[in-house]
Coordinates of C-alpha atoms in Angstrom, one line a residue:
M1 CA 85.6 29.2 25.9
F2 CA 83.1 32.1 26.2
N3 CA 84.0 35.7 26.8
P4 CA 83.0 36.4 30.5
E5 CA 82.2 40.0 29.7
H6 CA 79.8 39.1 26.9
L7 CA 78.1 36.5 29.1
A8 CA 77.7 39.0 31.9
I9 CA 76.0 41.4 29.6
L10 CA 73.6 38.8 28.3
K11 CA 72.7 37.8 31.9
Q12 CA 71.4 41.4 32.4
G13 CA 68.6 40.7 30.0
V14 CA 67.6 41.0 26.3
K15 CA 67.0 44.8 26.5
V16 CA 70.5 45.5 27.9
W17 CA 72.0 43.0 25.4
N18 CA 70.3 44.6 22.4
N19 CA 71.3 48.1 23.5
W20 CA 74.9 46.9 23.8
R21 CA 74.8 45.4 20.3
T22 CA 73.6 48.8 19.0
E23 CA 76.5 50.6 20.7
K24 CA 79.1 48.0 19.7
P25 CA 77.9 46.6 16.3
N26 CA 81.4 45.6 15.2
I27 CA 82.0 43.2 18.1
R28 CA 81.3 39.6 17.4
P29 CA 80.1 38.2 20.8
D30 CA 81.8 35.0 21.9
L31 CA 79.5 32.7 23.9
R32 CA 81.1 29.4 23.0
T33 CA 80.3 26.5 25.4
A34 CA 78.2 28.9 27.6
D35 CA 75.5 27.4 29.8
L36 CA 72.3 29.1 28.8
F37 CA 69.9 26.6 30.1
R38 CA 66.4 28.0 30.1
F39 CA 67.6 31.4 29.3
H40 CA 65.0 34.0 28.2
L41 CA 66.2 35.3 24.9
K42 CA 63.0 36.2 23.2
G43 CA 63.7 38.9 20.5
A44 CA 67.4 38.9 21.2
F45 CA 69.7 40.1 18.4
L46 CA 72.3 37.4 18.1
L47 CA 73.6 38.2 14.7
G48 CA 76.9 36.6 14.1
V49 CA 77.2 35.4 17.7
N50 CA 79.5 32.4 18.3
L51 CA 77.5 29.9 20.3
E52 CA 79.4 26.8 19.3
G53 CA 79.0 24.0 21.8
A54 CA 76.8 26.2 24.0
S55 CA 73.9 24.7 26.0
L56 CA 70.6 26.3 25.1
V57 CA 68.4 23.5 26.4
A58 CA 64.8 24.7 27.0
A59 CA 65.9 28.3 26.2
N60 CA 63.3 30.7 24.8
L61 CA 64.7 32.1 21.5
E62 CA 61.3 33.0 20.0
G63 CA 61.6 35.7 17.4
S64 CA 65.4 36.0 17.9
I65 CA 67.7 37.1 15.1
L66 CA 70.5 34.6 14.6
W67 CA 71.7 35.7 11.1
R68 CA 75.0 33.9 10.4
A69 CA 75.3 32.7 14.0
N70 CA 77.6 29.8 14.8
L71 CA 75.5 27.2 16.5
K72 CA 77.7 24.2 15.6
K73 CA 77.2 21.4 18.0
T74 CA 74.9 23.5 20.1
D75 CA 72.5 21.8 22.5
L76 CA 69.0 23.1 21.7
K77 CA 66.9 20.3 23.0
T78 CA 63.3 21.5 23.6
A79 CA 64.3 25.1 22.9
N80 CA 61.7 27.5 21.6
L81 CA 62.8 29.0 18.2
E82 CA 59.4 29.8 16.9
E83 CA 59.7 32.5 14.2
A84 CA 63.4 32.8 14.8
D85 CA 65.5 34.1 11.9
L86 CA 68.4 31.7 11.3
F87 CA 69.5 33.0 7.8
E88 CA 72.8 31.4 6.9
A89 CA 73.3 30.1 10.4
N90 CA 75.6 27.2 11.0
L91 CA 73.8 24.4 12.9
N92 CA 76.0 21.5 11.8
G93 CA 75.8 18.8 14.4
A94 CA 73.3 20.7 16.6
D95 CA 70.9 18.8 18.8
L96 CA 67.3 20.1 18.2
L97 CA 65.5 17.2 19.8
K98 CA 61.9 18.3 20.4
A99 CA 62.8 21.9 19.6
N100 CA 60.0 24.2 18.4
L101 CA 61.0 25.8 15.0
K102 CA 57.5 26.6 13.9
R103 CA 57.6 29.4 11.2
A104 CA 61.4 29.7 11.7
D105 CA 63.4 31.0 8.8
L106 CA 66.3 28.7 8.0
T107 CA 67.1 30.0 4.6
H108 CA 70.6 28.9 3.4
A109 CA 71.3 27.5 6.9
T110 CA 73.5 24.4 7.2
L111 CA 72.2 21.6 9.5
E112 CA 74.4 18.7 8.4
Q113 CA 74.1 15.8 10.8
A114 CA 71.9 17.8 13.0
I115 CA 69.3 16.1 15.2
H116 CA 65.7 17.2 14.6
A117 CA 64.0 14.1 16.0
R118 CA 60.4 15.1 17.1
A119 CA 61.1 18.7 16.3
N120 CA 58.3 21.0 15.2
L121 CA 59.1 22.6 11.8
E122 CA 55.6 23.4 10.7
W123 CA 55.5 26.3 8.3
A124 CA 59.2 26.6 8.6
K125 CA 61.1 28.2 5.7
L126 CA 63.9 25.9 4.6
W127 CA 65.0 27.4 1.4
R128 CA 68.2 25.9 0.0
T129 CA 68.8 24.6 3.5
D130 CA 71.4 21.9 3.9
L131 CA 69.9 19.0 5.9
M132 CA 72.3 16.3 4.6
V133 CA 72.4 13.3 7.0
A134 CA 70.1 15.1 9.4
D135 CA 68.0 13.1 11.8
L136 CA 64.3 14.0 11.2
Y137 CA 62.7 11.1 13.0
Q138 CA 59.1 12.0 13.7
A139 CA 59.8 15.6 12.8
K140 CA 56.8 17.8 11.9
L141 CA 57.4 19.3 8.5
E142 CA 53.7 20.0 7.7
K143 CA 53.3 23.0 5.4
A144 CA 57.0 23.7 5.5
S145 CA 58.7 25.1 2.4
L146 CA 61.8 23.0 1.4
Y147 CA 62.4 24.8 -1.9
G148 CA 65.9 23.7 -3.1
A149 CA 66.7 22.1 0.2
N150 CA 69.2 19.2 0.5
L151 CA 68.0 16.2 2.4
E152 CA 70.4 13.7 0.9
K153 CA 70.8 10.8 3.3
A154 CA 68.6 12.5 5.9
D155 CA 66.5 10.1 8.0
L156 CA 62.8 10.8 7.6
L157 CA 61.4 7.9 9.5
E158 CA 57.8 8.7 10.5
A159 CA 58.4 12.4 9.6
S160 CA 55.2 14.2 8.6
I161 CA 55.5 16.2 5.4
N162 CA 51.8 16.8 4.9
R163 CA 51.3 19.7 2.4
A164 CA 55.0 20.5 2.5
I165 CA 56.5 22.2 -0.6
L166 CA 59.2 20.0 -2.0
L167 CA 60.0 22.0 -5.1
Q168 CA 63.5 21.2 -6.4
T169 CA 64.2 19.4 -3.1
R170 CA 67.1 16.9 -3.2
L171 CA 65.8 13.7 -1.6
K172 CA 68.2 11.2 -3.2
G173 CA 69.4 8.7 -0.6
A174 CA 67.0 9.9 2.0
L175 CA 66.4 7.1 4.6
H176 CA 63.0 5.7 5.4
L177 CA 61.2 7.9 3.0
S178 CA 58.0 6.3 1.8
I179 CA 55.6 6.8 -1.1
K180 CA 52.9 7.4 1.5
Q181 CA 54.8 10.4 2.9
L182 CA 55.5 11.8 -0.6
S183 CA 51.9 11.5 -1.6
Q184 CA 51.0 14.0 1.1
A185 CA 53.3 16.8 -0.2
T186 CA 52.0 19.8 -2.1
T187 CA 54.4 19.4 -5.0
L188 CA 57.4 17.3 -6.0
H189 CA 58.1 19.4 -9.1
K190 CA 61.8 19.0 -10.1
A191 CA 62.5 17.1 -6.8
E192 CA 65.4 14.7 -6.9
L193 CA 64.2 11.2 -5.9
D194 CA 65.7 7.7 -5.9
N195 CA 64.6 5.9 -9.0
D196 CA 62.2 3.5 -7.3
L197 CA 60.3 6.2 -5.5
R198 CA 60.2 8.3 -8.7
E199 CA 58.7 5.4 -10.6
Q200 CA 56.0 5.0 -7.9
V201 CA 55.2 8.7 -7.9
E202 CA 54.9 8.7 -11.7
K203 CA 52.6 5.8 -11.6
D204 CA 50.3 6.7 -8.6
Y205 CA 50.7 10.5 -8.2
P206 CA 51.9 12.0 -11.5
N207 CA 50.4 15.4 -10.8
L208 CA 52.8 16.0 -8.0
L209 CA 55.7 16.0 -10.5
K210 CA 54.1 18.5 -12.8
R211 CA 54.7 22.2 -12.5
P212 CA 51.8 23.7 -10.5
E213 CA 49.3 25.6 -12.5
P214 CA 49.8 29.4 -12.7
G215 CA 47.9 31.1 -9.9
N216 CA 48.5 28.1 -7.7
K217 CA 49.4 29.2 -4.1
T218 CA 52.6 27.3 -4.2
V219 CA 53.9 29.0 -7.4
D220 CA 52.8 32.4 -6.0
Y221 CA 54.6 31.7 -2.8
I222 CA 57.9 30.7 -4.5
V223 CA 57.9 33.6 -7.0
R224 CA 57.2 36.2 -4.3
H225 CA 59.8 35.0 -1.9
E226 CA 62.4 34.2 -4.6
A227 CA 62.3 37.9 -5.5
V228 CA 62.9 38.9 -1.9
Q229 CA 65.8 36.4 -1.5
K230 CA 67.5 37.8 -4.6
M231 CA 67.7 41.2 -2.9
R232 CA 68.5 39.7 0.5
V233 CA 72.1 38.6 0.0
G234 CA 72.5 39.0 3.7
P235 CA 71.6 41.4 6.5
S236 CA 73.4 44.8 6.3
E237 CA 74.8 46.5 9.3
S238 CA 72.5 49.5 8.7
A239 CA 69.5 47.2 8.7
F240 CA 70.7 45.5 11.8
R241 CA 71.0 48.8 13.6
S242 CA 67.6 49.9 12.4
R243 CA 65.9 46.8 13.8
L244 CA 67.7 47.3 17.1
Q245 CA 66.6 50.9 17.4
T246 CA 63.0 50.1 16.8
T247 CA 62.9 47.4 19.4

């Protein structure tokens, strides 16, 4: 059950909410099961907020900060999460049907058994993201970076992975994954594939399994961001306060 005081503050708007978070950085807001249907939360600082079981259907969370937020079993159907930062967020069992996650950062987030059917994940950053048993039916993963992501037993029926980066991506046991889909990826270097798919790729698209040439945009992208992630073990309280104060 949500904390009535926390919900009342959120209802006063993003500016009031962010100021309150600045003044009370040690409080972990509790918004469990709250009804936030079509709430305007663009740019909201929701670091560590407990939103388990909340309804965020059609909510606008564009550019919001959801570092380590608990979004387990949250209803996010048709929600706008474009460019949202979901570093290490828990989205296990969340419903993201037709949600917009374009350019969202889901690094180290967990989305086991989450529903992403028809969701837009174009250009999304899914570094070492756990998508085990996720439903990605007709999901748009075009140009998304799934470096080290786990898609074991995920359903990729009719999902678009055109120019997606599948470097070291775990795809063993993925459902409805076709050679046609894989052929559209930017790279499959060190990706874990079922034997039959690997054999087909080796036969028809061997270059996808090779390490991209030095200077390749894919390699440059990975190296540059890997260095950042090694430094970013998680958002610090000081960084959080700084971002709030500049809003």
